[in-house]
Amino acid sequence: MTLMINRPNRVIEKQKFFQAHTNEPLWLRGGSARKPFLFVYFAAIGFGTLGSLYGATKLARGTK
């Protein structure tokens, strides 16, 4: 329990990091582990959208 209580407060440090004016988009800031995670996330969203559109066009055409 002391590991959770006796931790340094880094809120101001993180706030300055994420609010700094840079050319990098906000969703990519915060480390190199974000890029692969976001790639998988956006690929899953794209795949789901394409699957939904494919199913909707099949329903609209009346094919099985």
XYZ file of C-alpha atoms in Angstrom:
64
model
C 0.000 0.000 0.000
C 2.909 2.371 0.619
C 3.911 2.093 -3.043
C 0.665 3.785 -4.001
C 0.744 6.404 -1.253
C 4.402 7.462 -1.310
C 4.683 8.212 -5.023
C 5.910 11.510 -6.428
C 3.257 13.753 -7.941
C 4.022 14.111 -11.656
C 0.763 15.723 -12.759
C 2.280 19.138 -13.537
C 5.160 17.520 -15.444
C 2.803 15.403 -17.560
C 0.449 18.353 -18.079
C 3.286 20.495 -19.452
C 4.394 17.641 -21.716
C 0.980 17.051 -23.265
C 0.077 20.756 -23.533
C 3.353 21.809 -25.174
C 3.095 23.219 -28.693
C 4.655 20.681 -31.056
C 3.969 19.452 -34.586
C 3.202 15.950 -33.329
C -0.493 15.072 -32.929
C -1.714 14.693 -29.369
C -2.667 11.023 -29.765
C 0.936 10.141 -30.721
C 2.593 11.855 -27.760
C 3.656 9.854 -24.765
C 6.101 7.240 -25.986
C 6.974 4.846 -28.752
C 4.466 2.207 -27.598
C 1.531 4.313 -28.802
C 2.186 3.961 -32.545
C 1.726 0.156 -32.786
C -1.287 0.315 -30.477
C -2.907 3.025 -32.578
C -2.119 1.145 -35.795
C -3.959 -1.932 -34.494
C -6.798 0.229 -33.144
C -7.370 2.121 -36.397
C -6.982 -1.071 -38.455
C -9.713 -2.721 -36.378
C -11.987 0.310 -36.790
C -11.348 0.339 -40.548
C -11.944 -3.388 -40.850
C -15.197 -3.106 -38.908
C -16.378 -0.183 -41.024
C -15.601 -2.003 -44.264
C -17.363 -5.124 -43.000
C -20.440 -3.105 -42.085
C -20.504 -1.405 -45.479
C -20.083 -4.751 -47.229
C -22.981 -6.241 -45.265
C -25.163 -3.189 -45.909
C -24.566 -3.351 -49.663
C -25.366 -7.061 -49.697
C -28.616 -6.375 -47.838
C -29.497 -3.512 -50.189
C -28.926 -5.702 -53.247
C -30.899 -8.556 -51.751
C -28.134 -11.165 -52.080
C -27.138 -13.709 -49.468
